Amino acid sequence: MKVYYENDADIKHLKGKKIAVIGYGSQGNAHSNNLHESGLDVVVGLRPDSPSIAKVKEAGLKTLPVGEAVKNADVVMILVPDEKQGDIYREEIGPNLKKGAALAFAHGFNIHFGQIVPPDNVDVIMIAPKGPGKLVRTTYQEGSGVPCLIAIHQDATGHAKDVALAYAKGIGGSRSGVIETSFREETETDLFGEQCVLCGGLSELIKAGFDTLVDAGYAPEMAYFECLHEVKLITDLIHQGGISYMRSYISNTAKYGDITRGKRIVTEETRKEMKKILEEIQSGNFAREWMLENKVNRPVFNAILKRDAEHPIEKIGKKLRDMMKWIKK
Ligand code: NAD
Ligand code: MG
């Protein structure tokens, strides 16, 4: 994979240009403030009734309604929720987009799955920090930055990559490294990771462990500590140094249990199911399902989230976390 650093990126490709960051959530907040402090001309595009307008002004940034912000912009970074991007693009962004501008994303979903089809006369690029907005902001303030992915979907001006690299530099990404990928690869691996490992896989694993202990008559407090609370201890070690490093910190008993029992939990059947889920992502079936779910006001999304919020692990968790004040900031 190709990796770019500070010297490969030149901020001059954004100097004197106008950047519109649409949305002021997790990523929008970090991008707009970092770009501004990198000496670039940023305006935050928001709905006229957005509660974020006050926050943007407080931060010393300019804000305009989305369409107005886009009208004069040379770069438009779309940082509203993925499921809303199609509608906002059709109503406010597309009709105001300048010829030769760069349309930028922090996730490839809407371009890869054809929810947004930009005109031929604009660049279409991605700059996706590999971390939450808060970290993108705090690392920048400390003088470093979160590594970024960049990708070029459409290069109308011949300068799409220069602009993407300059943007990555402006938010601090090239201080750590910028990896080049494609919209397809970023989108499919991101969805796979959150479905099978990070969110779907992990939360079901935690609940299954908790339920097994509680059903066998153990105290839910004990089950909570063993199956949820301590996940952080282990994942912090894995995050720091990988799986072998984590294993160097656990007891030999834990290690032996790990290597002989783990494969009975993530079985051949589980791996087969992972392949099926990947296939649903690649074929566009997941994207279709999720877009249709949004069109009908999210009945499945709402029902399952509500049911899961009532799982006993949530009640006992609240009680135990209230005893551990240091967990909450
Ligand atoms: P978010 O939910 O934190 O923020 C969305 C923002 O959009 C909010 O400020 C909201 O008020 C605004 N918004 C909603 N509807 C709007 C409208 N109609 N008009 C104008 N503004 C509107 O979203 P986020 O997590 O920052 O995600 C933004 C993008 O960044 C997504 O494409 C996401 O996939 C990507 N991304 C997120 C992360 C992350 O860790 N959160 C990491 C990498 C990439
Ligand atoms: Mg994701």
Coordinates of C-alpha atoms and ligand atoms in Angstrom, one line a residue:
M1 CA 0.0 0.0 0.0
K2 CA 1.2 3.5 -0.8
V3 CA 1.8 5.7 2.3
Y4 CA 2.3 9.5 2.2
Y5 CA 3.8 11.8 4.8
E6 CA 4.2 15.5 5.5
N7 CA 6.6 16.1 2.6
D8 CA 4.4 14.4 0.1
A9 CA 1.5 16.8 0.9
D10 CA 1.5 20.5 0.0
I11 CA -1.0 22.8 1.7
K12 CA -0.6 25.2 -1.2
H13 CA -3.2 23.2 -3.1
L14 CA -5.8 24.6 -0.7
K15 CA -4.4 28.1 0.0
G16 CA -6.7 30.8 -1.2
K17 CA -9.4 28.3 -1.7
K18 CA -12.7 28.1 0.1
I19 CA -13.6 24.9 2.0
A20 CA -17.1 24.1 3.0
V21 CA -17.5 21.5 5.7
I22 CA -21.1 20.3 5.8
G23 CA -22.1 19.2 9.3
Y24 CA -20.6 19.9 12.7
G25 CA -20.8 16.5 14.5
S26 CA -18.0 14.2 15.5
Q27 CA -15.9 14.6 12.3
G28 CA -17.2 18.0 11.2
N29 CA -16.1 19.7 14.4
A30 CA -12.6 18.2 14.2
H31 CA -12.1 18.8 10.4
S32 CA -13.3 22.4 10.4
N33 CA -11.3 23.5 13.5
N34 CA -8.1 21.7 12.4
L35 CA -8.3 23.2 8.8
H36 CA -8.9 26.6 10.3
E37 CA -5.9 26.4 12.5
S38 CA -3.9 25.2 9.5
G39 CA -4.5 28.6 8.1
L40 CA -7.2 27.6 5.6
D41 CA -10.5 29.4 4.7
V42 CA -13.3 27.3 6.2
V43 CA -17.0 27.7 6.4
V44 CA -19.3 25.3 8.2
G45 CA -22.6 24.5 6.3
L46 CA -25.5 23.9 8.6
R47 CA -29.3 24.0 8.6
P48 CA -30.6 27.5 9.5
D49 CA -32.2 26.0 12.7
S50 CA -29.2 23.9 13.7
P51 CA -28.3 23.9 17.4
S52 CA -24.6 23.7 16.3
I53 CA -24.6 27.3 14.9
A54 CA -23.8 28.7 18.3
K55 CA -21.0 26.3 18.9
V56 CA -19.5 27.0 15.5
K57 CA -19.5 30.8 16.2
E58 CA -18.1 30.2 19.6
A59 CA -15.2 28.3 18.0
G60 CA -14.5 31.4 15.9
L61 CA -15.6 29.8 12.6
K62 CA -17.9 31.0 9.9
T63 CA -21.2 29.3 9.2
L64 CA -23.8 29.5 6.4
P65 CA -26.8 27.5 5.3
V66 CA -25.6 24.4 3.4
G67 CA -26.5 25.7 -0.1
E68 CA -24.8 29.1 0.5
A69 CA -21.7 27.4 1.8
V70 CA -21.5 25.2 -1.2
K71 CA -22.0 27.9 -3.8
N72 CA -18.6 29.5 -3.4
A73 CA -16.7 26.5 -2.2
D74 CA -13.7 24.9 -4.0
V75 CA -13.9 21.9 -1.7
V76 CA -17.1 20.5 -0.1
M77 CA -16.5 17.9 2.6
I78 CA -19.8 16.1 3.4
L79 CA -19.8 15.2 7.1
V80 CA -23.5 14.6 7.8
P81 CA -24.8 11.1 8.7
D82 CA -24.3 8.6 5.8
E83 CA -28.0 7.8 5.5
K84 CA -28.9 11.5 5.1
Q85 CA -26.2 12.4 2.6
G86 CA -28.2 11.4 -0.5
D87 CA -31.1 13.7 0.3
I88 CA -28.9 16.6 1.4
Y89 CA -26.8 16.2 -1.7
R90 CA -29.8 16.2 -4.1
E91 CA -31.5 19.2 -2.4
E92 CA -28.7 21.5 -1.3
I93 CA -25.3 20.4 -2.4
G94 CA -25.6 19.2 -6.0
P95 CA -27.5 22.2 -7.4
N96 CA -24.9 24.6 -5.9
L97 CA -21.7 22.7 -6.7
K98 CA -19.2 24.7 -8.7
K99 CA -17.6 23.2 -11.8
G100 CA -14.1 22.1 -11.0
A101 CA -14.8 21.9 -7.3
A102 CA -13.8 18.8 -5.2
L103 CA -16.6 16.9 -3.5
A104 CA -15.1 15.1 -0.5
F105 CA -16.2 12.3 1.8
A106 CA -14.9 10.7 5.0
H107 CA -16.6 7.4 4.1
G108 CA -17.2 5.8 0.7
F109 CA -20.7 4.5 1.2
N110 CA -22.8 7.0 -0.8
I111 CA -20.4 7.1 -3.8
H112 CA -19.6 3.4 -3.9
F113 CA -23.3 2.4 -3.6
G114 CA -24.5 5.0 -6.0
Q115 CA -26.6 7.0 -3.6
I116 CA -24.8 10.2 -4.8
V117 CA -23.9 10.5 -8.4
P118 CA -21.8 13.7 -8.9
P119 CA -21.5 15.4 -12.3
D120 CA -18.4 14.6 -14.4
N121 CA -16.9 18.1 -14.0
V122 CA -16.0 17.8 -10.3
D123 CA -13.3 15.9 -8.4
V124 CA -14.6 13.2 -6.0
I125 CA -12.2 12.4 -3.2
M126 CA -12.1 10.7 0.2
I127 CA -10.2 11.8 3.3
A128 CA -11.1 9.4 6.1
P129 CA -9.3 9.6 9.4
K130 CA -9.0 6.2 11.1
G131 CA -10.4 7.4 14.4
P132 CA -13.2 9.3 16.0
G133 CA -13.5 13.1 15.6
K134 CA -12.5 13.8 19.2
L135 CA -9.1 12.1 18.6
V136 CA -8.7 13.8 15.2
R137 CA -9.0 17.1 17.2
T138 CA -6.9 16.4 20.3
T139 CA -4.0 14.7 18.4
Y140 CA -3.9 17.7 16.1
Q141 CA -3.8 20.1 19.1
E142 CA -0.9 18.1 20.5
G143 CA 1.0 18.4 17.3
S144 CA 0.4 14.9 15.9
G145 CA -2.6 13.5 14.0
V146 CA -4.7 10.5 13.3
P147 CA -3.6 8.5 10.2
C148 CA -6.0 9.0 7.2
L149 CA -7.1 7.1 4.2
I150 CA -7.4 8.9 0.9
A151 CA -9.0 7.7 -2.3
I152 CA -9.8 9.2 -5.6
H153 CA -13.1 8.3 -7.3
Q154 CA -13.1 10.9 -10.0
D155 CA -10.3 13.2 -11.1
A156 CA -11.9 15.9 -13.3
T157 CA -9.2 18.6 -12.7
G158 CA -6.1 16.5 -12.8
H159 CA -5.4 17.7 -9.2
A160 CA -7.7 15.5 -7.2
K161 CA -4.9 13.7 -5.3
D162 CA -3.0 17.0 -4.6
V163 CA -6.2 18.4 -3.0
A164 CA -6.9 15.2 -1.1
L165 CA -3.3 15.1 0.3
A166 CA -3.4 18.8 1.2
Y167 CA -6.7 18.3 3.0
A168 CA -5.2 15.3 4.9
K169 CA -2.3 17.6 5.9
G170 CA -4.7 20.4 6.9
I171 CA -6.4 18.1 9.4
G172 CA -3.1 16.7 10.7
G173 CA -3.3 13.2 9.1
S174 CA 0.0 13.4 7.2
R175 CA 1.9 13.9 10.4
S176 CA 1.2 10.2 11.1
G177 CA 0.7 8.9 7.6
V178 CA -1.8 8.9 4.8
I179 CA -2.7 5.6 3.1
E180 CA -4.1 5.4 -0.4
T181 CA -7.1 3.1 -0.9
S182 CA -10.2 3.0 -3.1
F183 CA -13.8 4.0 -2.3
R184 CA -14.7 0.3 -2.8
E185 CA -12.1 -1.1 -0.4
E186 CA -12.7 1.5 2.3
T187 CA -16.5 1.1 2.2
E188 CA -16.5 -2.7 2.2
T189 CA -13.9 -3.2 4.8
D190 CA -15.4 -0.6 7.1
L191 CA -18.9 -2.2 6.9
F192 CA -17.4 -5.7 7.4
G193 CA -15.4 -4.6 10.4
E194 CA -18.3 -3.0 12.2
Q195 CA -20.7 -5.8 11.4
C196 CA -18.6 -8.9 12.1
V197 CA -15.9 -7.8 14.6
L198 CA -16.1 -4.4 16.2
C199 CA -19.8 -3.8 16.8
G200 CA -22.0 -6.8 15.8
G201 CA -19.5 -9.5 16.7
L202 CA -18.3 -8.0 19.9
S203 CA -21.7 -7.0 21.4
E204 CA -23.1 -10.5 20.7
L205 CA -20.1 -12.2 22.2
I206 CA -20.4 -10.1 25.4
K207 CA -24.1 -10.8 25.7
A208 CA -23.7 -14.5 25.0
G209 CA -21.0 -14.8 27.7
F210 CA -23.1 -12.8 30.2
D211 CA -26.3 -14.8 29.5
T212 CA -24.5 -18.1 29.9
L213 CA -23.1 -17.2 33.3
V214 CA -26.4 -15.7 34.6
D215 CA -28.4 -18.7 33.3
A216 CA -26.1 -21.0 35.1
G217 CA -26.9 -19.2 38.4
Y218 CA -23.9 -16.9 38.8
A219 CA -24.4 -13.3 40.0
P220 CA -25.0 -10.8 37.2
E221 CA -22.4 -8.5 38.8
M222 CA -19.8 -11.2 38.4
A223 CA -21.0 -11.9 34.8
Y224 CA -20.8 -8.2 34.0
F225 CA -17.2 -7.8 35.3
E226 CA -16.0 -10.9 33.5
C227 CA -17.7 -10.5 30.2
L228 CA -18.0 -6.8 29.6
H229 CA -15.9 -4.7 32.0
E230 CA -12.7 -6.5 31.4
V231 CA -13.0 -6.4 27.6
K232 CA -11.3 -3.0 27.8
L233 CA -8.2 -4.4 29.6
I234 CA -7.7 -7.0 27.0
T235 CA -8.5 -4.8 23.9
D236 CA -6.2 -2.0 25.2
L237 CA -3.3 -4.5 25.3
I238 CA -4.2 -5.9 21.8
H239 CA -4.4 -2.3 20.5
Q240 CA -1.0 -1.4 22.0
G241 CA 1.0 -4.4 20.9
G242 CA -1.1 -7.1 19.1
I243 CA -2.3 -10.5 20.2
S244 CA 1.0 -12.0 21.3
Y245 CA 1.8 -8.9 23.3
M246 CA -1.6 -9.2 25.1
R247 CA -0.9 -12.9 25.8
S248 CA 2.4 -11.9 27.4
Y249 CA 0.4 -10.0 30.1
I250 CA -2.1 -12.7 31.0
S251 CA -1.6 -15.7 33.2
N252 CA -0.5 -19.0 31.8
T253 CA -3.9 -20.5 32.8
A254 CA -5.6 -17.7 30.8
K255 CA -3.3 -18.2 27.9
Y256 CA -3.9 -22.0 27.8
G257 CA -7.7 -21.4 28.0
D258 CA -7.4 -18.8 25.2
I259 CA -5.6 -20.9 22.7
T260 CA -7.5 -24.2 23.3
R261 CA -11.0 -22.8 23.6
G262 CA -11.2 -19.7 21.4
K263 CA -11.6 -21.7 18.2
R264 CA -14.7 -23.5 19.7
I265 CA -16.3 -20.1 20.0
V266 CA -15.4 -18.7 16.6
T267 CA -16.0 -21.9 14.7
E268 CA -15.8 -22.9 11.0
E269 CA -19.5 -22.1 10.9
T270 CA -18.8 -18.5 12.2
R271 CA -16.2 -18.0 9.5
K272 CA -18.6 -19.2 6.9
E273 CA -21.2 -16.7 8.2
M274 CA -18.6 -13.9 8.0
K275 CA -18.1 -14.8 4.3
K276 CA -21.8 -14.6 3.7
I277 CA -22.0 -11.2 5.5
L278 CA -19.1 -10.0 3.4
E279 CA -20.9 -11.2 0.2
E280 CA -24.0 -9.2 1.3
I281 CA -21.9 -6.1 1.6
Q282 CA -20.1 -6.6 -1.7
S283 CA -23.3 -7.3 -3.6
G284 CA -24.9 -4.1 -2.4
N285 CA -27.6 -6.1 -0.5
F286 CA -26.8 -4.6 2.9
A287 CA -26.7 -1.1 1.4
R288 CA -30.1 -1.7 -0.2
E289 CA -31.6 -3.0 3.0
W290 CA -30.3 -0.1 5.1
M291 CA -31.4 2.6 2.6
L292 CA -34.9 1.0 2.4
E293 CA -35.0 0.7 6.2
N294 CA -34.5 4.5 6.4
K295 CA -37.2 5.2 3.8
V296 CA -39.8 3.5 6.0
N297 CA -38.7 5.2 9.2
R298 CA -36.4 2.5 10.5
P299 CA -38.9 0.0 12.1
V300 CA -36.3 -2.8 12.6
F301 CA -33.6 -0.3 13.7
N302 CA -35.8 1.2 16.4
A303 CA -37.4 -2.1 17.6
I304 CA -34.1 -4.0 18.1
L305 CA -32.3 -1.1 19.7
K306 CA -35.1 -0.6 22.1
R307 CA -35.2 -4.3 23.0
D308 CA -31.4 -4.5 23.4
A309 CA -31.4 -1.5 25.7
E310 CA -33.7 -3.5 28.0
H311 CA -31.2 -6.5 28.2
P312 CA -30.3 -7.2 31.9
I313 CA -26.6 -6.5 31.2
E314 CA -27.6 -2.8 30.7
K315 CA -29.4 -2.5 34.0
I316 CA -26.6 -4.2 36.0
G317 CA -24.0 -2.3 34.1
K318 CA -25.5 1.0 35.0
K319 CA -25.5 0.1 38.7
L320 CA -21.9 -1.1 38.6
R321 CA -20.6 1.9 36.6
D322 CA -22.2 4.2 39.1
M323 CA -19.9 2.6 41.7
M324 CA -16.9 3.3 39.5
K325 CA -17.0 7.1 39.1
W326 CA -13.7 7.2 37.3
I327 CA -15.1 5.5 34.3
K328 CA -17.2 8.5 33.3
K329 CA -15.2 11.6 32.5
Ligands
NAD1 P1 -22.3 12.9 13.3 O1 -23.6 12.1 13.5 O2 -21.5 13.0 14.5 O3 -22.6 14.3 12.8 C1 -23.5 14.7 11.8 C2 -23.7 16.1 11.7 O4 -24.6 16.4 10.6 C3 -24.3 16.8 12.9 O5 -23.7 18.0 13.2 C4 -25.7 17.1 12.4 O6 -26.3 18.1 13.1 C5 -25.5 17.4 11.0 N1 -26.7 17.2 10.1 C6 -27.7 16.3 10.2 N2 -28.6 16.6 9.3 C7 -28.3 17.7 8.7 C8 -28.8 18.4 7.6 N3 -30.0 18.1 7.1 N4 -28.2 19.5 7.1 C9 -27.0 19.9 7.6 N5 -26.4 19.2 8.7 C10 -27.0 18.1 9.2 O7 -21.6 12.2 12.1 P2 -20.0 11.8 12.0 O8 -19.8 10.6 12.9 O9 -19.2 13.0 12.2 O10 -20.0 11.2 10.5 C11 -19.8 12.0 9.4 C12 -19.1 11.3 8.3 O11 -17.8 10.9 8.8 C13 -19.8 10.0 7.9 O12 -19.6 9.8 6.5 C14 -19.0 8.9 8.7 O13 -19.1 7.6 8.1 C15 -17.6 9.5 8.6 N6 -16.7 9.0 9.6 C16 -17.0 9.0 10.9 C17 -16.1 8.6 11.8 C18 -16.4 8.6 13.3 O14 -15.6 8.0 14.1 N7 -17.5 9.2 13.8 C19 -14.8 8.2 11.4 C20 -14.5 8.2 10.1 C21 -15.4 8.6 9.2
MG2 MG -18.3 2.7 9.7

